[in-house]
Amino acid sequence: MTPTRLSEVWPDLERVARAEGVLRLGASGIDDEHAALFAEWLARGGHASMHYLAKNADVRERPRERYPWARSVVSILVPYAGERPAAPPGALSHHIARYALGDDYHEVLDRILRKFEAALDGVKTWRYVDTGPLSDRAYAAQAGLGWIGKNGMLIDEQHGSYVFIGTLLTALEHDVEAATVADRCGACTRCLDACPTNAILPDRTLDSAHCISYATIEHRGALDAFVAERLEGNAFGCDVCQEACPWNHAPADAHPAFAPREAYRATPVTDLFRFAQADFSALFAKSAIKRAKLAGMQRNIESL
């Protein structure tokens, strides 16, 4: 008999979570409590050239119109490397964000979410990893997996923000109680103070145009001069605000798929200047770094 309520299958989902190295598992309703803030951020152009974020903004505000069958959202947290591996000076691993030191999280979490779907055989679902029109962080926070910090990151009280989020919409009625997680940022402003480009705004949003992660990954064309002068060694992404966060003092052990790659420790970052496309594709196979493209990485390294 096909289940109708999330509580009926929750023990099965917990077993999948343990087997797949999931750090946290939670659930929430389908409505996004942060949608209004997101709409305001879009209206003032905080998303810079990431027009895809505005394309489906109405879905985030009214998710039931796009997914009328959805009744609950299952969220998972999977940890990546919180510690950067020792490496020779100038190694590529010093210049890329921690989340990109291992395999592409989109692919890894997609495989994990498929296991959850298999445990919900016969139940209509839709999975996504940082690619859908809905907010993974908002749902994870509503599921009691953490709070959204002043740097916009989801923060787990025990292990901090070095985590990936996977999201699964289901047709099951939401009847699993979520833990209440208080906002623990308090008066702390370490992330705002540490940001080299002042991209973190007081309302817990970002000025994407000045964000180093946006500039080195999403932006196409020449880097903004203000940002280029303040990369602080970042060729792909940026961890400065997370490094400054006191909640990241005890990160969880990384999921095996996100163990830092030895090739990144062994490759001097300047080697990318002589790379052909085939070299780039080989080094970054199954890596999130592919998104920046070879020309983008070379552009970024020129400004280091």
Short mmCIF file of C-alpha atoms in Angstrom, two decimals:
data_model
loop_
_atom_site.label_atom_id
_atom_site.label_comp_id
_atom_site.label_asym_id
_atom_site.label_seq_id
_atom_site.Cartn_x
_atom_site.Cartn_y
_atom_site.Cartn_z
CA MET A 1 0.00 0.00 0.00
CA THR A 2 1.40 3.39 -1.00
CA PRO A 3 2.07 5.65 2.01
CA THR A 4 0.30 8.99 2.27
CA ARG A 5 2.13 10.60 5.20
CA LEU A 6 5.83 11.33 5.65
CA SER A 7 5.89 9.79 9.12
CA GLU A 8 5.01 6.39 7.64
CA VAL A 9 8.31 6.21 5.75
CA TRP A 10 10.52 8.31 8.01
CA PRO A 11 12.36 5.32 9.55
CA ASP A 12 13.21 4.15 6.02
CA LEU A 13 14.57 7.58 5.13
CA GLU A 14 16.65 7.62 8.29
CA ARG A 15 18.18 4.28 7.30
CA VAL A 16 19.07 5.66 3.87
CA ALA A 17 20.61 8.73 5.48
CA ARG A 18 22.85 6.61 7.70
CA ALA A 19 23.91 4.37 4.83
CA GLU A 20 24.74 7.27 2.51
CA GLY A 21 26.79 9.41 4.90
CA VAL A 22 24.14 12.10 5.37
CA LEU A 23 24.91 14.40 8.31
CA ARG A 24 21.39 15.73 8.89
CA LEU A 25 17.92 14.80 7.67
CA GLY A 26 14.80 16.91 8.11
CA ALA A 27 11.49 17.88 6.55
CA SER A 28 9.29 20.92 6.13
CA GLY A 29 6.19 22.12 4.37
CA ILE A 30 6.23 23.39 0.79
CA ASP A 31 5.90 27.14 1.47
CA ASP A 32 9.14 29.16 1.57
CA GLU A 33 9.20 31.52 4.55
CA HIS A 34 12.10 33.49 3.03
CA ALA A 35 10.48 34.15 -0.37
CA ALA A 36 9.64 37.81 0.33
CA LEU A 37 13.25 38.67 1.21
CA PHE A 38 14.43 36.92 -1.95
CA ALA A 39 11.97 38.93 -4.06
CA GLU A 40 13.22 42.18 -2.53
CA TRP A 41 16.82 41.15 -3.24
CA LEU A 42 16.00 40.46 -6.89
CA ALA A 43 14.14 43.77 -7.21
CA ARG A 44 17.23 45.74 -6.22
CA GLY A 45 19.47 43.74 -8.58
CA GLY A 46 21.39 41.82 -5.94
CA HIS A 47 21.71 38.85 -8.30
CA ALA A 48 23.91 40.79 -10.79
CA SER A 49 24.00 38.86 -14.09
CA MET A 50 22.48 35.65 -12.69
CA HIS A 51 19.25 36.23 -14.58
CA TYR A 52 18.22 32.60 -14.17
CA LEU A 53 17.48 33.41 -10.52
CA ALA A 54 14.83 35.93 -11.53
CA LYS A 55 13.37 33.75 -14.27
CA ASN A 56 11.44 31.54 -11.86
CA ALA A 57 11.04 33.91 -8.92
CA ASP A 58 7.27 33.44 -9.00
CA VAL A 59 7.74 29.72 -8.40
CA ARG A 60 9.57 30.42 -5.17
CA GLU A 61 6.80 32.74 -4.01
CA ARG A 62 4.01 30.35 -5.06
CA PRO A 63 5.51 26.85 -5.29
CA ARG A 64 2.10 25.15 -5.18
CA GLU A 65 1.26 26.55 -8.61
CA ARG A 66 4.23 24.75 -10.22
CA TYR A 67 4.08 21.68 -7.97
CA PRO A 68 0.41 21.28 -6.99
CA TRP A 69 1.02 17.67 -5.96
CA ALA A 70 3.82 18.49 -3.47
CA ARG A 71 2.98 18.32 0.23
CA SER A 72 6.38 18.10 1.92
CA VAL A 73 10.07 18.78 1.39
CA VAL A 74 12.83 16.47 2.61
CA SER A 75 16.21 18.16 3.13
CA ILE A 76 19.60 16.54 3.66
CA LEU A 77 23.00 17.91 4.67
CA VAL A 78 26.18 16.21 3.44
CA PRO A 79 29.54 17.49 4.74
CA TYR A 80 32.53 18.49 2.63
CA ALA A 81 36.11 19.15 3.71
CA GLY A 82 36.28 21.87 6.32
CA GLU A 83 40.06 21.70 6.51
CA ARG A 84 42.24 22.59 3.55
CA PRO A 85 44.92 19.91 2.91
CA ALA A 86 48.60 20.74 3.28
CA ALA A 87 50.17 21.43 -0.09
CA PRO A 88 53.26 23.08 -1.60
CA PRO A 89 53.15 26.88 -2.03
CA GLY A 90 51.37 27.81 -5.24
CA ALA A 91 49.43 24.55 -5.45
CA LEU A 92 46.02 24.76 -7.08
CA SER A 93 44.38 23.46 -3.89
CA HIS A 94 45.29 26.71 -2.11
CA HIS A 95 43.30 28.74 -4.62
CA ILE A 96 39.95 26.98 -4.89
CA ALA A 97 37.08 26.94 -2.41
CA ARG A 98 36.87 23.92 -0.13
CA TYR A 99 33.58 22.74 -1.60
CA ALA A 100 35.28 22.19 -4.97
CA LEU A 101 38.23 20.15 -3.68
CA GLY A 102 36.38 16.87 -4.27
CA ASP A 103 33.79 15.55 -6.70
CA ASP A 104 30.97 17.67 -8.13
CA TYR A 105 28.38 17.94 -5.38
CA HIS A 106 25.52 18.13 -7.88
CA GLU A 107 26.31 14.62 -9.11
CA VAL A 108 27.06 13.13 -5.69
CA LEU A 109 23.96 14.46 -3.95
CA ASP A 110 21.80 13.57 -6.93
CA ARG A 111 22.90 9.95 -6.53
CA ILE A 112 22.11 10.09 -2.81
CA LEU A 113 18.68 11.62 -3.41
CA ARG A 114 17.91 8.83 -5.86
CA LYS A 115 18.38 6.40 -2.98
CA PHE A 116 15.77 8.32 -1.01
CA GLU A 117 13.43 8.18 -3.98
CA ALA A 118 13.91 4.42 -4.17
CA ALA A 119 12.79 4.20 -0.54
CA LEU A 120 9.65 6.11 -1.53
CA ASP A 121 8.66 3.72 -4.29
CA GLY A 122 5.27 4.70 -5.68
CA VAL A 123 5.39 8.22 -4.22
CA LYS A 124 5.64 11.18 -6.60
CA THR A 125 8.86 13.14 -5.96
CA TRP A 126 11.13 15.75 -7.51
CA ARG A 127 14.78 16.11 -6.50
CA TYR A 128 17.27 18.90 -7.03
CA VAL A 129 20.67 20.05 -5.84
CA ASP A 130 21.22 23.80 -6.08
CA THR A 131 19.64 23.87 -9.53
CA GLY A 132 15.90 24.28 -8.99
CA PRO A 133 13.78 27.42 -8.68
CA LEU A 134 13.22 26.74 -4.97
CA SER A 135 15.61 27.58 -2.14
CA ASP A 136 17.49 24.64 -0.66
CA ARG A 137 18.73 26.77 2.26
CA ALA A 138 15.28 28.06 3.13
CA TYR A 139 13.80 24.58 3.25
CA ALA A 140 16.74 23.19 5.22
CA ALA A 141 16.34 25.96 7.79
CA GLN A 142 12.60 25.35 8.01
CA ALA A 143 13.34 21.65 8.52
CA GLY A 144 15.37 22.50 11.62
CA LEU A 145 18.75 21.64 10.10
CA GLY A 146 20.28 25.00 11.00
CA TRP A 147 19.77 28.72 10.61
CA ILE A 148 20.70 31.08 7.80
CA GLY A 149 23.64 33.13 9.00
CA LYS A 150 24.58 36.71 8.28
CA ASN A 151 26.67 35.52 5.33
CA GLY A 152 23.63 33.77 3.84
CA MET A 153 24.99 30.30 4.58
CA LEU A 154 23.04 27.59 6.37
CA ILE A 155 24.78 26.95 9.70
CA ASP A 156 24.48 23.66 11.57
CA GLU A 157 24.94 24.28 15.29
CA GLN A 158 27.34 21.36 15.74
CA HIS A 159 29.39 21.45 12.57
CA GLY A 160 28.96 24.84 10.93
CA SER A 161 28.39 25.63 7.27
CA TYR A 162 30.74 23.32 5.37
CA VAL A 163 27.79 21.28 4.10
CA PHE A 164 25.94 20.66 0.87
CA ILE A 165 22.15 20.63 0.76
CA GLY A 166 19.97 18.23 -1.20
CA THR A 167 16.23 18.75 -1.61
CA LEU A 168 13.43 16.32 -2.38
CA LEU A 169 9.81 17.39 -2.88
CA THR A 170 7.30 14.64 -2.11
CA ALA A 171 3.57 14.07 -2.41
CA LEU A 172 3.44 12.83 1.20
CA GLU A 173 1.66 14.92 3.81
CA HIS A 174 4.11 16.71 6.06
CA ASP A 175 3.63 15.40 9.58
CA VAL A 176 7.23 15.10 10.82
CA GLU A 177 8.01 17.65 13.50
CA ALA A 178 11.00 19.87 12.79
CA ALA A 179 13.34 20.94 15.55
CA THR A 180 13.28 24.63 16.38
CA VAL A 181 16.72 26.09 15.73
CA ALA A 182 17.40 29.55 17.10
CA ASP A 183 19.42 32.14 15.21
CA ARG A 184 22.77 31.98 16.99
CA CYS A 185 24.62 34.74 15.12
CA GLY A 186 23.74 37.30 17.77
CA ALA A 187 25.77 40.50 17.56
CA CYS A 188 28.65 38.77 15.75
CA THR A 189 29.76 40.46 12.52
CA ARG A 190 32.93 38.50 11.80
CA CYS A 191 31.81 37.41 8.35
CA LEU A 192 30.82 40.94 7.33
CA ASP A 193 34.07 42.35 8.67
CA ALA A 194 36.19 39.70 6.95
CA CYS A 195 34.70 40.00 3.45
CA PRO A 196 37.41 41.59 1.26
CA THR A 197 34.87 43.29 -1.00
CA ASN A 198 32.13 44.17 1.53
CA ALA A 199 29.72 41.99 -0.43
CA ILE A 200 27.81 40.76 2.63
CA LEU A 201 24.91 43.07 3.42
CA PRO A 202 23.26 43.67 6.81
CA ASP A 203 20.00 41.97 5.76
CA ARG A 204 21.78 38.61 5.23
CA THR A 205 21.91 38.94 1.47
CA LEU A 206 24.81 39.48 -0.89
CA ASP A 207 25.80 42.17 -3.32
CA SER A 208 26.62 39.52 -5.91
CA ALA A 209 28.44 41.94 -8.20
CA HIS A 210 31.09 42.35 -5.49
CA CYS A 211 31.14 38.74 -4.27
CA ILE A 212 34.38 36.90 -5.07
CA SER A 213 32.55 33.60 -5.56
CA TYR A 214 30.21 35.19 -8.09
CA ALA A 215 33.06 36.98 -9.86
CA THR A 216 35.28 33.91 -10.21
CA ILE A 217 32.57 31.40 -11.11
CA GLU A 218 29.43 32.99 -12.57
CA HIS A 219 30.67 36.22 -14.13
CA ARG A 220 31.68 36.19 -17.78
CA GLY A 221 34.02 38.76 -19.29
CA ALA A 222 36.62 40.91 -17.56
CA LEU A 223 36.62 41.03 -13.78
CA ASP A 224 35.46 44.21 -12.09
CA ALA A 225 38.63 46.11 -11.15
CA PHE A 226 37.52 46.58 -7.54
CA VAL A 227 37.01 42.83 -7.10
CA ALA A 228 40.10 41.82 -9.10
CA GLU A 229 42.31 43.78 -6.72
CA ARG A 230 40.81 41.96 -3.73
CA LEU A 231 40.71 38.29 -4.74
CA GLU A 232 43.10 37.37 -1.92
CA GLY A 233 44.35 34.31 -3.78
CA ASN A 234 40.94 32.97 -4.78
CA ALA A 235 40.82 31.56 -8.31
CA PHE A 236 37.55 29.66 -7.85
CA GLY A 237 35.07 30.59 -5.16
CA CYS A 238 35.87 32.02 -1.75
CA ASP A 239 35.76 30.75 1.83
CA VAL A 240 36.67 33.95 3.68
CA CYS A 241 33.28 34.44 5.34
CA GLN A 242 33.11 30.80 6.37
CA GLU A 243 36.67 30.84 7.71
CA ALA A 244 35.72 33.82 9.86
CA CYS A 245 32.60 32.14 11.26
CA PRO A 246 33.09 30.84 14.82
CA TRP A 247 30.56 28.06 14.18
CA ASN A 248 33.03 26.41 11.81
CA HIS A 249 35.43 25.46 14.60
CA ALA A 250 34.49 21.76 14.47
CA PRO A 251 33.55 20.74 10.91
CA ALA A 252 32.28 17.22 10.32
CA ASP A 253 34.43 14.69 8.49
CA ALA A 254 33.93 15.06 4.75
CA HIS A 255 31.82 12.55 2.87
CA PRO A 256 34.27 10.26 0.99
CA ALA A 257 33.24 11.72 -2.38
CA PHE A 258 34.39 15.14 -1.22
CA ALA A 259 37.85 14.15 -0.03
CA PRO A 260 40.32 16.68 -1.51
CA ARG A 261 41.84 15.46 -4.76
CA GLU A 262 45.55 14.75 -4.75
CA ALA A 263 45.87 16.18 -8.27
CA TYR A 264 44.94 19.64 -6.99
CA ARG A 265 47.75 19.48 -4.42
CA ALA A 266 50.23 18.36 -7.06
CA THR A 267 49.33 20.91 -9.76
CA PRO A 268 50.78 24.44 -9.58
CA VAL A 269 48.00 26.94 -10.15
CA THR A 270 50.06 28.66 -12.86
CA ASP A 271 50.06 25.44 -14.91
CA LEU A 272 46.56 26.35 -16.02
CA PHE A 273 48.02 29.08 -18.23
CA ARG A 274 49.45 26.42 -20.55
CA PHE A 275 46.41 24.13 -20.43
CA ALA A 276 44.52 23.20 -23.56
CA GLN A 277 40.83 22.39 -23.22
CA ALA A 278 41.62 18.67 -23.07
CA ASP A 279 43.93 19.22 -20.10
CA PHE A 280 41.28 21.27 -18.31
CA SER A 281 38.58 18.67 -18.94
CA ALA A 282 40.81 15.86 -17.71
CA LEU A 283 41.89 17.58 -14.48
CA PHE A 284 38.40 18.76 -13.60
CA ALA A 285 36.38 15.73 -14.70
CA LYS A 286 33.38 15.28 -12.38
CA SER A 287 34.27 18.58 -10.68
CA ALA A 288 32.20 21.69 -10.02
CA ILE A 289 35.17 23.74 -11.27
CA LYS A 290 34.09 23.01 -14.84
CA ARG A 291 31.47 25.73 -14.44
CA ALA A 292 34.11 28.48 -14.50
CA LYS A 293 35.52 27.18 -17.81
CA LEU A 294 39.18 27.26 -18.82
CA ALA A 295 39.11 30.88 -19.99
CA GLY A 296 37.48 31.95 -16.73
CA MET A 297 40.06 30.18 -14.58
CA GLN A 298 42.91 31.69 -16.59
CA ARG A 299 41.33 35.13 -16.23
CA ASN A 300 41.04 34.67 -12.47
CA ILE A 301 44.62 33.45 -12.05
CA GLU A 302 45.93 36.49 -13.92
CA SER A 303 44.57 38.65 -11.09
CA LEU A 304 46.06 36.66 -8.20
#
